[in-house]
CSV table of C-alpha atoms in Angstrom, one decimal:
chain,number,residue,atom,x,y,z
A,1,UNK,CA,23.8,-31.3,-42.3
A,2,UNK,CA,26.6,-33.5,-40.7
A,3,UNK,CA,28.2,-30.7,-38.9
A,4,UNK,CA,25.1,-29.1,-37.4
A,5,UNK,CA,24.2,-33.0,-36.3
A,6,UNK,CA,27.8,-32.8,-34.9
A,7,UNK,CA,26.8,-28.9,-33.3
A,8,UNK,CA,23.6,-30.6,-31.6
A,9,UNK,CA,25.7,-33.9,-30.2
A,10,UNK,CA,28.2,-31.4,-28.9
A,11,UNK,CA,25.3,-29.4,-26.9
A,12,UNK,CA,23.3,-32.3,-25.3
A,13,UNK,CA,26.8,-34.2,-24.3
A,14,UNK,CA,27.8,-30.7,-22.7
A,15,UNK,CA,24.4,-31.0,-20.7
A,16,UNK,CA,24.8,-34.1,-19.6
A,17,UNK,CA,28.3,-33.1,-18.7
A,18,UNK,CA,26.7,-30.7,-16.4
A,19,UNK,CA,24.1,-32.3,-15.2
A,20,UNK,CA,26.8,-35.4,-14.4
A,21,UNK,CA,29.1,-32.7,-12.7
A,22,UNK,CA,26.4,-31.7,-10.6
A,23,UNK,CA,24.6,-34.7,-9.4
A,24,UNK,CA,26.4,-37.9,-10.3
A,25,UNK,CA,28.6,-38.3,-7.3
A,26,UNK,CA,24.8,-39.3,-5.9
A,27,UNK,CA,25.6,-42.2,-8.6
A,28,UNK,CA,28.7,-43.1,-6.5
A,29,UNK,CA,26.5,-44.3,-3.7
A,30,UNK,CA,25.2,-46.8,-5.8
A,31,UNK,CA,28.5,-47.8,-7.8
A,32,UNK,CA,30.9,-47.0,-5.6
A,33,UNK,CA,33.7,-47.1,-8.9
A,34,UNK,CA,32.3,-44.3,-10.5
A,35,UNK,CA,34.1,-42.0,-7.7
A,36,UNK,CA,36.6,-41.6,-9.9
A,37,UNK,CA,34.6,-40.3,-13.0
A,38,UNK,CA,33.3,-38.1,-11.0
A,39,UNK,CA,35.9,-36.6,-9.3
A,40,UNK,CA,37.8,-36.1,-12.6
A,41,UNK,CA,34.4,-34.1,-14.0
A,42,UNK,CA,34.2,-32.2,-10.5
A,43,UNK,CA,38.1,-31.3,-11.2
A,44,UNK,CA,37.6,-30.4,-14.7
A,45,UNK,CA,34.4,-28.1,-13.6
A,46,UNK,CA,35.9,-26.4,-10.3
A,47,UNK,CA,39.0,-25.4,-12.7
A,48,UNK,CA,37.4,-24.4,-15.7
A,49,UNK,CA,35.5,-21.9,-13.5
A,50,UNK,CA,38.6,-20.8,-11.2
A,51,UNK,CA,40.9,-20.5,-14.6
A,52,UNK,CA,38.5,-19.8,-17.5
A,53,UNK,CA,40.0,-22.2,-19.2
A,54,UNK,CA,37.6,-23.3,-22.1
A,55,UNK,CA,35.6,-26.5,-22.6
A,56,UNK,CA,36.7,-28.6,-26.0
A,57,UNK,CA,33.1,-29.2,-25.9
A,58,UNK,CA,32.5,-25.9,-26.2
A,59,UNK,CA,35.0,-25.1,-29.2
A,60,UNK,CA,33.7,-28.3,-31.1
A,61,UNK,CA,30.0,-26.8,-31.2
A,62,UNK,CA,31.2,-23.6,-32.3
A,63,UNK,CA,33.3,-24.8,-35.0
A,64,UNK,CA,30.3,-27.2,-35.5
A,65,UNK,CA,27.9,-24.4,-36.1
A,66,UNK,CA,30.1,-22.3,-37.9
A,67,UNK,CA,31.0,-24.8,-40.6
A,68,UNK,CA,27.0,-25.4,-40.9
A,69,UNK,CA,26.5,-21.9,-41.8
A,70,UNK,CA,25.1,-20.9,-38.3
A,71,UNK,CA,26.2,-18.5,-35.9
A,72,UNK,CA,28.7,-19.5,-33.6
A,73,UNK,CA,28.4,-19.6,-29.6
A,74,UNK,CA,28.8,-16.0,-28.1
A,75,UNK,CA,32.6,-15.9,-26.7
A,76,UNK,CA,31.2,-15.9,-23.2
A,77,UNK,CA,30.5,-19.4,-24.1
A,78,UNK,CA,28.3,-22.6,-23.5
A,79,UNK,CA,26.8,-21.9,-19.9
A,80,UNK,CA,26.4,-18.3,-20.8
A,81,UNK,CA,24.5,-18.7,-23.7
A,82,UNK,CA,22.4,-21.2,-22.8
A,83,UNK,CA,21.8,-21.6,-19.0
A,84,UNK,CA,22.7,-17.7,-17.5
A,85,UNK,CA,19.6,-15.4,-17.9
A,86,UNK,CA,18.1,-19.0,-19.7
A,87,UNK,CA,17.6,-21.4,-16.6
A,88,UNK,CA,18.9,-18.6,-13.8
A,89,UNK,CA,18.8,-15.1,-13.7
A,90,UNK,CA,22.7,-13.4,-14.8
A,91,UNK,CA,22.8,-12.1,-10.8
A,92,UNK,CA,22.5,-15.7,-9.6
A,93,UNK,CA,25.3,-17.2,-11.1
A,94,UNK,CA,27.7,-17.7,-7.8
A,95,UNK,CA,24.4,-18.9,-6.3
A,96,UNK,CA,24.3,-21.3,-8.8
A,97,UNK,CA,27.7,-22.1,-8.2
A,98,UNK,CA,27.6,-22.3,-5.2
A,99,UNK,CA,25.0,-24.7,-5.2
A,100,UNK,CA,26.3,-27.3,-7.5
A,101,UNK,CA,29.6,-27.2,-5.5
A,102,UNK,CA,27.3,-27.9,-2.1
A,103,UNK,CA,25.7,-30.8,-4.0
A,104,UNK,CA,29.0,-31.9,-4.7
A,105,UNK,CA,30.5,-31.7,-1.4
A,106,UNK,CA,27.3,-33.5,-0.6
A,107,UNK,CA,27.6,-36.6,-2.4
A,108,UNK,CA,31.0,-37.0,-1.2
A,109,UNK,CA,30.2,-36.7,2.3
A,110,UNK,CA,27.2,-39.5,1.6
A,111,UNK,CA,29.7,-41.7,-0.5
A,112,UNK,CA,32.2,-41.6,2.6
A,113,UNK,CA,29.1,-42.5,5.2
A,114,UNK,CA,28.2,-45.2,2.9
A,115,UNK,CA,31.3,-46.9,2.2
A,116,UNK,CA,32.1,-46.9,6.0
């Protein structure tokens, strides 16, 4: 029971992760301190995706679900499993990126016209 609590805590942090990568430099405009968060998460999210590198979030959910008897995330991973072909069609995903990283860019131009 603990560890597919633990699975589940893993997976909704993860979202909020994302969602955080992908519009809380908007937050930034409001409290200007949390620039820093977010450009740490935007760094963390722009190299996972260039390197591949993998997400401990992602490793502590499958070794979540795994030790609760489940079946483990696919190796593709977190975003493949549960957003590609959930939330966009597979074909969409450099849209998709793209997008988030134009949201990004976004905020930051905002947070610079704001603090000027």
């Amino acid at each position: 029971m603990m560890y597919r609590l633990l699975a589940d805590a893993a997976m909704v942090v993860h979202f909020a992760f994302l969602a955080y990568m992908a519009v809380g430099g908007f937050l930034a405009w409001r409290w200007p301190r949390t620039i820093w968060i977010h450009l740490a998460v935007a760094a963390w999210g722009a190299m996972s995706v260039v390197t591949g590198v993998e997400c401990p979030l992602t490793l502590v959910e499958d070794w979540a679900r795994r030790q609760a008897g489940q079946d483990g995330l696919p190796p593709s991973g977190f975003i493949d499993h549960y957003i590609e072909g959930v939330i966009y069609p597979e074909e969409y995903t450099n849209v998709a990126r793209l997008g988030v990283a134009v949201l990004v860019l976004f905020s930051y131009a905002g947070y610079v016209l704001r603090r000027q």
